[in-house]
CSV table of N, CA and C in Angstrom, one decimal:
chain,number,residue,atom,x,y,z
A,1,UNK,N,-6.4,13.0,3.4
A,1,UNK,CA,-5.3,12.3,2.7
A,1,UNK,C,-5.8,11.0,2.3
A,2,UNK,N,-5.5,10.7,1.0
A,2,UNK,CA,-6.0,9.4,0.4
A,2,UNK,C,-5.1,8.2,0.8
A,3,UNK,N,-5.7,7.1,0.9
A,3,UNK,CA,-4.9,5.8,1.2
A,3,UNK,C,-4.6,5.2,-0.1
A,4,UNK,N,-3.5,4.5,-0.2
A,4,UNK,CA,-3.1,3.7,-1.4
A,4,UNK,C,-2.8,2.3,-1.0
A,5,UNK,N,-3.6,1.7,-0.1
A,5,UNK,CA,-3.4,0.4,0.3
A,5,UNK,C,-3.4,-0.6,-0.8
A,6,UNK,N,-4.4,-0.5,-1.7
A,6,UNK,CA,-4.5,-1.5,-2.8
A,6,UNK,C,-3.3,-1.4,-3.7
A,7,UNK,N,-2.8,-0.2,-4.0
A,7,UNK,CA,-1.6,0.0,-4.8
A,7,UNK,C,-0.4,-0.6,-4.2
A,8,UNK,N,-0.2,-0.4,-2.9
A,8,UNK,CA,1.0,-1.0,-2.2
A,8,UNK,C,0.9,-2.5,-2.2
A,9,UNK,N,-0.3,-3.1,-2.0
A,9,UNK,CA,-0.4,-4.5,-2.0
A,9,UNK,C,0.0,-5.1,-3.4
A,10,UNK,N,-0.5,-4.4,-4.4
A,10,UNK,CA,-0.1,-4.8,-5.8
A,10,UNK,C,1.4,-4.6,-6.1
A,11,UNK,N,1.9,-3.5,-5.6
A,11,UNK,CA,3.4,-3.2,-5.8
A,11,UNK,C,4.2,-4.3,-5.2
A,12,UNK,N,3.7,-4.8,-4.1
A,12,UNK,CA,4.5,-5.9,-3.3
A,12,UNK,C,4.2,-7.3,-3.9
A,13,UNK,N,3.5,-7.4,-5.0
A,13,UNK,CA,3.2,-8.6,-5.6
A,13,UNK,C,2.3,-9.5,-4.8
A,14,UNK,N,1.4,-8.9,-4.0
A,14,UNK,CA,0.5,-9.7,-3.2
A,14,UNK,C,-1.0,-9.5,-3.8
A,15,UNK,N,-1.9,-10.3,-3.3
A,15,UNK,CA,-3.3,-10.1,-3.6
A,15,UNK,C,-4.0,-9.8,-2.2
A,16,UNK,N,-5.2,-9.3,-2.3
A,16,UNK,CA,-6.0,-9.1,-1.1
A,16,UNK,C,-6.1,-10.4,-0.3
A,17,UNK,N,-6.4,-11.5,-1.0
A,17,UNK,CA,-6.6,-12.8,-0.4
A,17,UNK,C,-5.3,-13.2,0.3
A,18,UNK,N,-4.1,-13.1,-0.3
A,18,UNK,CA,-2.9,-13.4,0.3
A,18,UNK,C,-2.6,-12.6,1.6
A,19,UNK,N,-2.9,-11.3,1.5
A,19,UNK,CA,-2.7,-10.4,2.6
A,19,UNK,C,-3.6,-10.8,3.8
A,20,UNK,N,-4.9,-11.1,3.4
A,20,UNK,CA,-5.9,-11.5,4.5
A,20,UNK,C,-5.4,-12.8,5.2
A,21,UNK,N,-4.9,-13.8,4.4
A,21,UNK,CA,-4.4,-15.0,5.0
A,21,UNK,C,-3.2,-14.7,5.9
A,22,UNK,N,-2.3,-13.8,5.5
A,22,UNK,CA,-1.2,-13.5,6.3
A,22,UNK,C,-1.6,-12.8,7.6
A,23,UNK,N,-2.7,-12.1,7.6
A,23,UNK,CA,-3.2,-11.4,8.7
A,23,UNK,C,-4.1,-12.3,9.6
A,24,UNK,N,-4.5,-13.4,9.1
A,24,UNK,CA,-5.3,-14.3,9.8
A,24,UNK,C,-6.8,-13.9,9.8
A,25,UNK,N,-7.2,-13.2,8.8
A,25,UNK,CA,-8.6,-12.8,8.6
A,25,UNK,C,-9.1,-13.2,7.2
A,26,UNK,N,-10.4,-13.2,7.0
A,26,UNK,CA,-10.9,-13.5,5.7
A,26,UNK,C,-10.9,-12.3,4.7
A,27,UNK,N,-10.9,-12.6,3.4
A,27,UNK,CA,-10.8,-11.6,2.4
A,27,UNK,C,-11.8,-10.5,2.5
A,28,UNK,N,-13.1,-10.9,2.8
A,28,UNK,CA,-14.2,-9.9,2.9
A,28,UNK,C,-13.9,-8.9,4.0
A,29,UNK,N,-13.5,-9.4,5.2
A,29,UNK,CA,-13.2,-8.5,6.3
A,29,UNK,C,-12.1,-7.5,5.9
A,30,UNK,N,-11.0,-8.0,5.3
A,30,UNK,CA,-9.9,-7.1,4.9
A,30,UNK,C,-10.4,-6.1,3.9
A,31,UNK,N,-11.2,-6.5,2.9
A,31,UNK,CA,-11.8,-5.6,1.9
A,31,UNK,C,-12.6,-4.5,2.6
A,32,UNK,N,-13.4,-4.9,3.5
A,32,UNK,CA,-14.2,-4.0,4.3
A,32,UNK,C,-13.4,-3.0,5.0
A,33,UNK,N,-12.3,-3.4,5.6
A,33,UNK,CA,-11.4,-2.6,6.3
A,33,UNK,C,-10.7,-1.6,5.4
A,34,UNK,N,-10.2,-2.1,4.2
A,34,UNK,CA,-9.5,-1.2,3.2
A,34,UNK,C,-10.5,-0.2,2.6
A,35,UNK,N,-11.7,-0.6,2.3
A,35,UNK,CA,-12.6,0.3,1.6
A,35,UNK,C,-13.4,1.2,2.6
A,36,UNK,N,-13.3,0.9,3.9
A,36,UNK,CA,-14.0,1.7,4.9
A,36,UNK,C,-13.0,2.8,5.4
A,37,UNK,N,-13.1,3.0,6.6
A,37,UNK,CA,-12.2,4.0,7.3
A,37,UNK,C,-11.4,3.3,8.3
A,38,UNK,N,-10.2,2.7,7.9
A,38,UNK,CA,-9.4,1.9,8.8
A,38,UNK,C,-8.8,2.7,9.9
A,39,UNK,N,-8.8,2.1,11.1
A,39,UNK,CA,-8.2,2.7,12.3
A,39,UNK,C,-6.7,2.7,12.1
A,40,UNK,N,-6.0,3.4,13.0
A,40,UNK,CA,-4.5,3.4,13.0
A,40,UNK,C,-4.0,2.0,13.3
A,41,UNK,N,-4.7,1.3,14.2
A,41,UNK,CA,-4.3,0.0,14.6
A,41,UNK,C,-4.4,-0.9,13.3
A,42,UNK,N,-5.5,-0.8,12.6
A,42,UNK,CA,-5.6,-1.6,11.4
A,42,UNK,C,-4.6,-1.3,10.3
A,43,UNK,N,-4.3,0.0,10.2
A,43,UNK,CA,-3.3,0.4,9.2
A,43,UNK,C,-1.9,-0.2,9.6
A,44,UNK,N,-1.6,-0.2,10.9
A,44,UNK,CA,-0.3,-0.8,11.4
A,44,UNK,C,-0.3,-2.3,11.1
A,45,UNK,N,-1.4,-3.0,11.3
A,45,UNK,CA,-1.4,-4.4,11.1
A,45,UNK,C,-1.2,-4.7,9.6
A,46,UNK,N,-1.9,-3.9,8.7
A,46,UNK,CA,-1.8,-4.1,7.3
A,46,UNK,C,-0.3,-3.8,6.8
A,47,UNK,N,0.3,-2.7,7.3
A,47,UNK,CA,1.7,-2.4,7.0
A,47,UNK,C,2.6,-3.5,7.4
A,48,UNK,N,2.4,-4.0,8.6
A,48,UNK,CA,3.3,-5.1,9.1
A,48,UNK,C,3.2,-6.3,8.2
A,49,UNK,N,1.9,-6.7,7.9
A,49,UNK,CA,1.7,-7.9,7.0
A,49,UNK,C,2.3,-7.7,5.6
A,50,UNK,N,2.2,-6.5,5.1
A,50,UNK,CA,2.8,-6.2,3.8
A,50,UNK,C,4.3,-6.1,3.8
A,51,UNK,N,4.8,-5.6,5.0
A,51,UNK,CA,6.3,-5.4,5.1
A,51,UNK,C,6.7,-4.1,4.7
A,52,UNK,N,5.9,-3.1,5.0
A,52,UNK,CA,6.3,-1.7,4.6
A,52,UNK,C,6.0,-0.8,5.8
A,53,UNK,N,6.6,0.4,5.8
A,53,UNK,CA,6.2,1.4,6.8
A,53,UNK,C,4.8,1.9,6.6
A,54,UNK,N,4.1,2.2,7.7
A,54,UNK,CA,2.7,2.6,7.5
A,54,UNK,C,2.5,3.9,6.7
A,55,UNK,N,3.5,4.7,6.7
A,55,UNK,CA,3.5,5.9,5.8
A,55,UNK,C,3.3,5.6,4.4
A,56,UNK,N,3.8,4.5,3.9
A,56,UNK,CA,3.7,4.1,2.5
A,56,UNK,C,2.3,3.9,2.1
A,57,UNK,N,1.4,3.6,3.0
A,57,UNK,CA,0.0,3.4,2.7
A,57,UNK,C,-0.8,4.7,2.4
A,58,UNK,N,-0.1,5.8,2.6
A,58,UNK,CA,-0.8,7.1,2.4
A,58,UNK,C,-0.3,7.7,1.1
A,59,UNK,N,-1.2,8.4,0.4
A,59,UNK,CA,-0.8,9.1,-0.8
A,59,UNK,C,0.1,10.2,-0.5
A,60,UNK,N,1.2,10.3,-1.1
A,60,UNK,CA,2.2,11.4,-0.9
A,60,UNK,C,1.9,12.5,-2.0
A,61,UNK,N,2.1,13.7,-1.6
A,61,UNK,CA,1.9,14.8,-2.6
A,61,UNK,C,3.0,14.7,-3.6
A,62,UNK,N,2.6,15.0,-4.9
A,62,UNK,CA,3.5,14.9,-6.0
A,62,UNK,C,4.6,16.0,-5.9
A,63,UNK,N,5.8,15.6,-5.8
A,63,UNK,CA,6.9,16.5,-5.7
A,63,UNK,C,7.4,17.0,-7.1
A,64,UNK,N,7.5,16.0,-8.0
A,64,UNK,CA,8.1,16.2,-9.2
A,64,UNK,C,7.4,15.4,-10.3
A,65,UNK,N,7.0,15.9,-11.4
A,65,UNK,CA,6.3,15.2,-12.4
A,65,UNK,C,7.2,14.1,-13.0
A,66,UNK,N,8.6,14.2,-12.8
A,66,UNK,CA,9.5,13.3,-13.4
A,66,UNK,C,9.9,12.2,-12.4
A,67,UNK,N,9.1,12.0,-11.4
A,67,UNK,CA,9.4,10.9,-10.5
A,67,UNK,C,8.3,9.9,-10.6
A,68,UNK,N,8.6,8.6,-10.7
A,68,UNK,CA,7.6,7.5,-10.7
A,68,UNK,C,8.0,6.5,-9.7
A,69,UNK,N,7.1,5.7,-9.3
A,69,UNK,CA,7.4,4.6,-8.4
A,69,UNK,C,7.5,3.3,-9.2
A,70,UNK,N,8.5,2.5,-8.9
A,70,UNK,CA,8.7,1.2,-9.5
A,70,UNK,C,7.6,0.3,-9.1
A,71,UNK,N,6.9,-0.3,-10.1
A,71,UNK,CA,5.8,-1.2,-9.8
A,71,UNK,C,6.2,-2.5,-9.1
A,72,UNK,N,7.5,-2.8,-9.1
A,72,UNK,CA,8.0,-4.1,-8.5
A,72,UNK,C,8.4,-3.9,-7.1
A,73,UNK,N,9.2,-2.8,-6.8
A,73,UNK,CA,9.7,-2.7,-5.4
A,73,UNK,C,9.1,-1.4,-4.7
A,74,UNK,N,8.5,-0.6,-5.5
A,74,UNK,CA,7.8,0.6,-4.9
A,74,UNK,C,8.8,1.8,-4.6
A,75,UNK,N,10.0,1.6,-5.0
A,75,UNK,CA,11.0,2.7,-4.8
A,75,UNK,C,10.8,3.8,-5.8
A,76,UNK,N,11.1,5.1,-5.4
A,76,UNK,CA,11.0,6.2,-6.4
A,76,UNK,C,12.1,6.1,-7.4
A,77,UNK,N,11.7,6.5,-8.6
A,77,UNK,CA,12.7,6.5,-9.7
A,77,UNK,C,12.6,7.9,-10.3
A,78,UNK,N,13.7,8.6,-10.3
A,78,UNK,CA,13.8,9.9,-10.9
A,78,UNK,C,14.2,9.8,-12.4
A,79,UNK,N,13.4,10.5,-13.2
A,79,UNK,CA,13.6,10.4,-14.6
A,79,UNK,C,14.2,11.8,-15.1
A,80,UNK,N,15.3,11.7,-15.8
A,80,UNK,CA,15.9,13.0,-16.3
A,80,UNK,C,15.9,12.9,-17.8
A,81,UNK,N,15.2,13.9,-18.4
A,81,UNK,CA,15.1,13.9,-19.9
A,81,UNK,C,16.1,15.0,-20.4
A,82,UNK,N,17.0,14.5,-21.3
A,82,UNK,CA,18.0,15.5,-21.8
A,82,UNK,C,17.8,15.7,-23.2
């Protein structure tokens, strides 16, 4: 399963540097965590700092081609074409 940590950070209007500051670590360490194989504990810390459920950090299977995520709040938007 793919991680979408960088996408969620961007959707929340944050940068890697801001998130690292909020977590009390430096940007390089956070980047290494995100680009490596983060532990469950690390994922929980990242989710807490971002303010989202840890499940949001994982790529979800596409249910419907007419569903997109809002780039501002991250909520799903269903699009109906008539």
